[in-house]
Each structure stands twice: as structure tokens, then as C-alpha cells.
Tab-separated table of C-alpha atoms in Angstrom:
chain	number	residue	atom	x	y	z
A	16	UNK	CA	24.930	-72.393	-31.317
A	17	UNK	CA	26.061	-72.004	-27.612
A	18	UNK	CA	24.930	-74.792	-25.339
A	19	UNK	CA	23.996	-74.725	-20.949
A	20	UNK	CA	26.067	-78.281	-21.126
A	21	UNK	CA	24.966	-79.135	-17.499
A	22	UNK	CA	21.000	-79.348	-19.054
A	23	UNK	CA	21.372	-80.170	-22.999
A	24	UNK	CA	20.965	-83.587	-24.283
A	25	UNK	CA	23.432	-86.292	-26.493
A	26	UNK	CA	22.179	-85.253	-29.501
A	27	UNK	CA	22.556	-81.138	-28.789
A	28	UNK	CA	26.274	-81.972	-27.938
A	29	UNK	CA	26.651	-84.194	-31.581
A	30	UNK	CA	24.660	-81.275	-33.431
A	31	UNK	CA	27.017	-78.966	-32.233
A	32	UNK	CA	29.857	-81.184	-33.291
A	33	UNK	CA	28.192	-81.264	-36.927
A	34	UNK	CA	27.744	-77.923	-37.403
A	35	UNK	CA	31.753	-77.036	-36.680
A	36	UNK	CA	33.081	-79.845	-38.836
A	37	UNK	CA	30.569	-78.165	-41.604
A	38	UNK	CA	31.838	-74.796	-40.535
A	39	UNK	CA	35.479	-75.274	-40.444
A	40	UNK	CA	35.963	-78.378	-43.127
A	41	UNK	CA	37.120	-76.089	-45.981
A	42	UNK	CA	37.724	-72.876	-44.573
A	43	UNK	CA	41.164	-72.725	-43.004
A	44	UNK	CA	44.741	-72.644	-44.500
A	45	UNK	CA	46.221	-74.808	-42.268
A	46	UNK	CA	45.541	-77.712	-39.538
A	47	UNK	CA	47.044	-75.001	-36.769
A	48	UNK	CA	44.167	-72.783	-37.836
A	49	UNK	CA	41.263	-75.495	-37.261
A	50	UNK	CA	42.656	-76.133	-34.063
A	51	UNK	CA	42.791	-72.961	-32.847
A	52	UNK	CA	39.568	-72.012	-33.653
A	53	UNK	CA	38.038	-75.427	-32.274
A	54	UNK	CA	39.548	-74.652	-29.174
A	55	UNK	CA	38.175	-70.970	-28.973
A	56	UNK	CA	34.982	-72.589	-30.101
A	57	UNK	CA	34.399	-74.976	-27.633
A	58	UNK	CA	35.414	-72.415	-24.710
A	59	UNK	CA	32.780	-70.200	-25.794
A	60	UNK	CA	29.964	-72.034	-27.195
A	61	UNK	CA	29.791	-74.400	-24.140
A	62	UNK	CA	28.179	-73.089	-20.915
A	63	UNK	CA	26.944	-73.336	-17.620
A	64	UNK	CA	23.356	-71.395	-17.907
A	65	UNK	CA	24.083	-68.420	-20.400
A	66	UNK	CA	27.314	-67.145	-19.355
A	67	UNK	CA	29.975	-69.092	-17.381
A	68	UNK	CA	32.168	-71.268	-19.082
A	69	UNK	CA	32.243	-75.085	-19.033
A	70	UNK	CA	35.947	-74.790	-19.338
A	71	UNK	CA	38.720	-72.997	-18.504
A	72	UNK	CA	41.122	-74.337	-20.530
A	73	UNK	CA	40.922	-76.262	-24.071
A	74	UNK	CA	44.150	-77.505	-25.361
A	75	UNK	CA	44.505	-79.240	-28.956
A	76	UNK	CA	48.156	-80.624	-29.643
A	77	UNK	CA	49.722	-82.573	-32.537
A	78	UNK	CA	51.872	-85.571	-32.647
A	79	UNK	CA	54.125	-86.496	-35.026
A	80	UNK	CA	58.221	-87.282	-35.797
A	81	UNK	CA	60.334	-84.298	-34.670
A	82	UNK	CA	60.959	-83.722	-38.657
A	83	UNK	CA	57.241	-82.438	-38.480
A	84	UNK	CA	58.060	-79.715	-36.066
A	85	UNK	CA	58.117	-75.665	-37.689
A	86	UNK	CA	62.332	-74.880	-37.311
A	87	UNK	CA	60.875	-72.338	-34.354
A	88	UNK	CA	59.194	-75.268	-32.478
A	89	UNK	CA	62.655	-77.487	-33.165
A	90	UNK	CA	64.492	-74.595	-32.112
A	91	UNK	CA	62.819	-74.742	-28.939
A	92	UNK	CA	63.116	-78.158	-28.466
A	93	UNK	CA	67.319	-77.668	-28.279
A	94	UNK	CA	67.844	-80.961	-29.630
A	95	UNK	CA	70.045	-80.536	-33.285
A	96	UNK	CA	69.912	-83.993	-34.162
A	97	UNK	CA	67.530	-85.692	-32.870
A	98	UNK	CA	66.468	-89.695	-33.465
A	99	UNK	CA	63.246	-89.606	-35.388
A	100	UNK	CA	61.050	-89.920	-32.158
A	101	UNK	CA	57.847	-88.706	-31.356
A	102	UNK	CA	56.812	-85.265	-29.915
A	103	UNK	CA	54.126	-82.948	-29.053
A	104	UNK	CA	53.394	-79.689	-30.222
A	105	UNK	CA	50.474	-77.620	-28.899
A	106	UNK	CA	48.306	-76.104	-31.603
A	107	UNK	CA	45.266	-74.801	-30.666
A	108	UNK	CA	44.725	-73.428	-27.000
A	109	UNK	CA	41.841	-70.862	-25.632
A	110	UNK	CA	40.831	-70.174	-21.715
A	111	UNK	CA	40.294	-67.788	-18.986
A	112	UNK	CA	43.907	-66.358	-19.046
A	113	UNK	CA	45.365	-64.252	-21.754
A	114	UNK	CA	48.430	-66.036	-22.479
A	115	UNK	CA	46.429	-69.299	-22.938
A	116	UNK	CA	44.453	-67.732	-26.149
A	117	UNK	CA	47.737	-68.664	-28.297
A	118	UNK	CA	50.277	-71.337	-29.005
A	119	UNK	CA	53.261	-69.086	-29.045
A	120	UNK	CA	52.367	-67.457	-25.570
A	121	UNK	CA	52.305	-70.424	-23.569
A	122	UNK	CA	54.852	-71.299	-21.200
A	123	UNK	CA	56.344	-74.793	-21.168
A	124	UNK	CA	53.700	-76.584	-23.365
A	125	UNK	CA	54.640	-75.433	-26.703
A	126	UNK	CA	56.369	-78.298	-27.367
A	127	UNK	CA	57.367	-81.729	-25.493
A	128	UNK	CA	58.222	-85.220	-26.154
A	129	UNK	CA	55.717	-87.463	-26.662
A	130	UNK	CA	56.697	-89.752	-24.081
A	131	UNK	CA	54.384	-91.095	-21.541
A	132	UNK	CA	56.859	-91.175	-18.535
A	133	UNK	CA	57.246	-86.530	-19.295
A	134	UNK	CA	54.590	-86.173	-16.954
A	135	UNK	CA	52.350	-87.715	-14.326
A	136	UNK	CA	48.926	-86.663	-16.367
A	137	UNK	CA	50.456	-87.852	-19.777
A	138	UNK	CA	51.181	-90.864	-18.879
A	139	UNK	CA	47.967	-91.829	-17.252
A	140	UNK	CA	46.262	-90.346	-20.446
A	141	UNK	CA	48.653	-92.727	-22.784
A	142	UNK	CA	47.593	-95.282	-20.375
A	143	UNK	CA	43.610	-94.495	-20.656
A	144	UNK	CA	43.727	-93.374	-24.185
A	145	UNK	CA	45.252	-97.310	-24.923
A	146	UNK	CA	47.702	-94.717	-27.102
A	147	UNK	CA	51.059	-94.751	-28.075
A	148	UNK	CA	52.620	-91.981	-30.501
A	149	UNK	CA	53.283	-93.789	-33.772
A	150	UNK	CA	50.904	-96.259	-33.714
A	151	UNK	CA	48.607	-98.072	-36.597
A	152	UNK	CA	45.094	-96.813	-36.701
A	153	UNK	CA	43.218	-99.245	-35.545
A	154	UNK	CA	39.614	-100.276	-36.821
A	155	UNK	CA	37.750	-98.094	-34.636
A	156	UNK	CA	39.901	-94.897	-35.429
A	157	UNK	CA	39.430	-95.731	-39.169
A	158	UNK	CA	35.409	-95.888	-38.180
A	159	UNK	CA	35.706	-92.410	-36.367
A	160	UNK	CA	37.246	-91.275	-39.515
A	161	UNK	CA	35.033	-92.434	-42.037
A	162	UNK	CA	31.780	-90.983	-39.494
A	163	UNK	CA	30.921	-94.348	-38.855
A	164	UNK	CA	31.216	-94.571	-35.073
A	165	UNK	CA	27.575	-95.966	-34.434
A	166	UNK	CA	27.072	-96.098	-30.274
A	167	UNK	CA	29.748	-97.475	-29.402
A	168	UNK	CA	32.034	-95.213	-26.368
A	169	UNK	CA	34.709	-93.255	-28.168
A	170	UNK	CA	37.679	-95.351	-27.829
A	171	UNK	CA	40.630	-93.069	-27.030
A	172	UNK	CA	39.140	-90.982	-24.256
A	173	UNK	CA	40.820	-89.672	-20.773
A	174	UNK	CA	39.379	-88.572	-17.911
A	175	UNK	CA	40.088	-87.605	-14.060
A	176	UNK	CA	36.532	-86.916	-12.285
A	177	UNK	CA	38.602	-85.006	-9.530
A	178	UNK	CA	41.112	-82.686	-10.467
A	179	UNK	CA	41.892	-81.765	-6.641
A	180	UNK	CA	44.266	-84.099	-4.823
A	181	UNK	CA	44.676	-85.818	-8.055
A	182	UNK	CA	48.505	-87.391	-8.334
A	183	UNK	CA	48.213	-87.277	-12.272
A	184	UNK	CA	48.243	-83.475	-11.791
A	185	UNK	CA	50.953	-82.716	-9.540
A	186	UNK	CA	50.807	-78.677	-10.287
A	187	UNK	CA	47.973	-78.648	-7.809
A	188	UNK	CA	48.367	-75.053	-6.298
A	189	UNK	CA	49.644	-72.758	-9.549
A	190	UNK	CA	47.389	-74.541	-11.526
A	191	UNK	CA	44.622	-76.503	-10.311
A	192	UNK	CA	44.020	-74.772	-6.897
A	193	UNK	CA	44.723	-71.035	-8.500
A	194	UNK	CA	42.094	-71.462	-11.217
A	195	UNK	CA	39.322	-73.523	-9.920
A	196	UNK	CA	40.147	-76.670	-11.897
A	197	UNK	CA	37.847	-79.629	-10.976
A	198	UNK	CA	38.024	-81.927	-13.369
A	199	UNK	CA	40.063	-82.953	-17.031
A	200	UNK	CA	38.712	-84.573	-19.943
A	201	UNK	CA	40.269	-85.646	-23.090
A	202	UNK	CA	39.908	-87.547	-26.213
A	203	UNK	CA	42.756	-88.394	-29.288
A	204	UNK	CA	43.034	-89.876	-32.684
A	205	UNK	CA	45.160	-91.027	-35.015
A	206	UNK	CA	45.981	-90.036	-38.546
A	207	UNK	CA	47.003	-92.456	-41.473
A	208	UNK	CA	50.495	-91.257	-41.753
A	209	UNK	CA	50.601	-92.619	-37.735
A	210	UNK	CA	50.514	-89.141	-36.527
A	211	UNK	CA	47.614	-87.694	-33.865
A	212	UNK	CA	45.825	-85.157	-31.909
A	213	UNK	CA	45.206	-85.125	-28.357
A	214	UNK	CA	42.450	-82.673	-26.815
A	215	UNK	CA	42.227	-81.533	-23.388
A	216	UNK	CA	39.641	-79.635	-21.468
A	217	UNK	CA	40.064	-78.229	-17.903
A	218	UNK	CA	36.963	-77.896	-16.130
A	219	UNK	CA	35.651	-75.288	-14.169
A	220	UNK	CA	32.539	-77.646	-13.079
A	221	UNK	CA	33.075	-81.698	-11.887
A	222	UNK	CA	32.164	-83.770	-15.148
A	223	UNK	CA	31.132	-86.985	-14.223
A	224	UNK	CA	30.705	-90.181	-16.168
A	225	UNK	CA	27.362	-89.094	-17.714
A	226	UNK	CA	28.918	-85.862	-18.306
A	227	UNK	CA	32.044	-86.891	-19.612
A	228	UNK	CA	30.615	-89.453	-22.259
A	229	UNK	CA	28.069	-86.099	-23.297
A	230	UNK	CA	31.764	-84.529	-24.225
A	231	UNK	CA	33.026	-87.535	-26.080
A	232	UNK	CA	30.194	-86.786	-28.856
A	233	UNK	CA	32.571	-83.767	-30.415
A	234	UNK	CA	35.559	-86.739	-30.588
A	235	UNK	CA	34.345	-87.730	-33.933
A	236	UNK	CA	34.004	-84.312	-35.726
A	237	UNK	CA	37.181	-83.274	-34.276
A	238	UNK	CA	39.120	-86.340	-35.246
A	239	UNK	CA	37.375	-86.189	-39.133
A	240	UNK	CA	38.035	-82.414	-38.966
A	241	UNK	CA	41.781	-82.529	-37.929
A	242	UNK	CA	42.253	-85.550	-40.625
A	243	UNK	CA	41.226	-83.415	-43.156
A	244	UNK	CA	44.313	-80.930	-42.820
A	245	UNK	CA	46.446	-83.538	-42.137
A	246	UNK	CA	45.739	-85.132	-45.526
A	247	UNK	CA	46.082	-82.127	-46.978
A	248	UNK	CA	50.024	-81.576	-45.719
A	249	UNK	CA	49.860	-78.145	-44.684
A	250	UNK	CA	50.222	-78.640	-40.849
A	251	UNK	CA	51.222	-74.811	-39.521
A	252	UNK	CA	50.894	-71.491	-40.670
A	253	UNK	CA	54.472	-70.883	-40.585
């Protein structure tokens, strides 16, 4: 199933959503698996006309207490003992450039603290997302996770309509400029052990509001998806 998403409808974009969570529910060894192959997923099943991609980067991270962490990803961190505080580990990651097709070749994002003052873009997607690391679920993310969502906007959602100029992404030339970036969406859930996911996309085309709430329709299978492996308490493949 490979969608033109500047022409398809809602319900294409949900289908689409259905069919992965169906694909991927009980395949997969580990929740760093899934989230790898969501990410390659959505890069190349959603298109503008037949070929060009929607996206030219999709990012999926965890977080969760720095206990969570692999020892390689802790080892990275250079913190020995560290207070039991939040952080964010990139999982799943597919895009135009080679060394954004896997976790381990990306530079600087493997692994970060989860705090909302890091970076200009994570804390306005804390801010937008109504999200802070270690949080309760609330109703609505228990809703997302039992498929019961109905209508209703998905709740934790981010989104800058214009990538260029933007002062929540200050790597404007290397980044934005360099690869045609035009705008970022996002959406992020929480688990019932209080740790999360947070998914990013990096357009190649502007997404508007009508465009952006068409994305938000793969927010629930991801969320139920990623929940899955989380209940299931094997987190990495290492």
C-alpha cells in the first residue's frame, strides 16, 4: 500500500495505519525492530504522485529512566551515575541520507536527555505535545491505546508549518536549507510504565493544517503498536 499523500483521503491514511499495526503486531523481536521498520515504512509508502517522498526524514525515539538505556547507549551518554532522570534514545530512523537509515549511524541524536530546555525544537514540541517525560497517561492516551480514539484531534501532536526561518530549528543551513526541509510534524504517547515515544517527520513538501491532521491518523496505530513491545519488556535488540 503506497499512498500520493497530497491527493488521498482520511480514511486511506487510517487504512494504511491498520494494515502496519496488523503487519508488524507480532512479528518483531523487539520494540527497536517495530520502530525501525515503521520509520522505513512510512518513508517509502508515503508519496508525492508515484515516486518522490513525502519525507525526508522519519525519526521514532524512546523515553524512559536512564536505567532503560542498552550499556552502549549509557556509555555514550558519559554520565556513570546518573539520578534516575529521563532521556531519549532514538530507535527507529529512515530518510534520504545513508547514515539516517540506522540508529547507530547517526550523529548526535542517538541519545539525549529528555529535557525540554536541550533544544529549541524539543522544547516547543514538549510545549505542543502538553508532554512531559514521566508523566501519567492520561484518559485520552489510555483511549489511543485501547483503539478507542473516536474523532476527536490526536492529543499529543507537534507541528511547525514552516521549517525555513523557523527559531525552533536553529540548524537552518546544514540541515534545513541543505536538504529541502519545509515543514516538521510529530506526534507521542505514553506507555503505562510512564515511559513514551515521540515521532518526527521532516518534510520535503509544506504540510498544512489539513495536511498535518491527515498525518495524525497513523498516531493511534503507532502508539498501540509501540505499547505492545513495551508490555512485552524486550525494548532493544542488544
Amino acid at each position: 500500500m503506497r499512498l500520493d499523500f497530497t491527493s488521498c483521503d482520511d480514511s486511506e491514511i487510517s487504512e494504511l495505519g491498520t494494515y502496519l499495526f496488523n503487519r508488524y503486531h507480532s512479528n518483531y523481536e523487539s520494540q527497536e525492530e517495530v520502530a525501525q521498520y515503521l520509520a522505513t515504512e512510512f518513508y517509502n509508502r508515503l508519496l508525492v504522485g508515484k515516486e518522490d517522498h513525502v519525507f525526508a526524514l522519519i525519526r521514532i525515539f524512546r523515553f524512559g529512566p536512564f536505567s532503560t538505556l542498552p550499556l552502549s547507549l549509557r556509555e555514550q551518554a558519559g554520565i556513570t551515575n546518573p539520578a534516575d532522570d529521563y532521556w531519549l534514545a532514538l530507535m527507529g530512523t529512515y530518510g534520504d541520507e545513508a547514515q539516517w537509515r540506522h540508529r547507530t549511524l547517526s550523529k548526535g541524536h542517538q541519545v539525549f536527555p529528555a529535557r525540554a530546555d536541550f533544544t529549541p525544537m524539543l522544547k516547543e514540541a514538549f510545549a505542543q505535545m502538553m508532554l512531559t517525560p514521566g508523566d501519567n497517561l492520561t484518559v485520552e492516551d489510555v483511549q489511543v491505546l485501547l483503539n478507542q480514539e473516536g474523532d476527536r484531534p490526536y492529543r499529543r501532536a507537534f507541528h511547525i508549518e514552516n521549517a525555513v526561518g523557523s527559531p525552533h530549528i536553529p540548524v537552518q543551513g546544514e540541515f534545513v536549507l541543505r536538504h529541502g526541509i519545509r515543514s516538521v510534524v510529530g506526534f507521542s504517547g505514553l506507555y503505562t510504565n510512564r515511559a513514551g515515544f515521540m515521532c518526527l517527520g521532516f518534510s520535503s513538501i509544506p504540510i498544512n493544517e489539513a495536511r498535518f491532521r491527515k498525518a495524525l491518523r497513523l498516531a493511534p496505530a503507532v502508539a498501540r503498536l509501540l505499547a505492545i513491545y513495551e508490555g512485552r519488556g524486550v525494548i532493544w535488540n542488544v
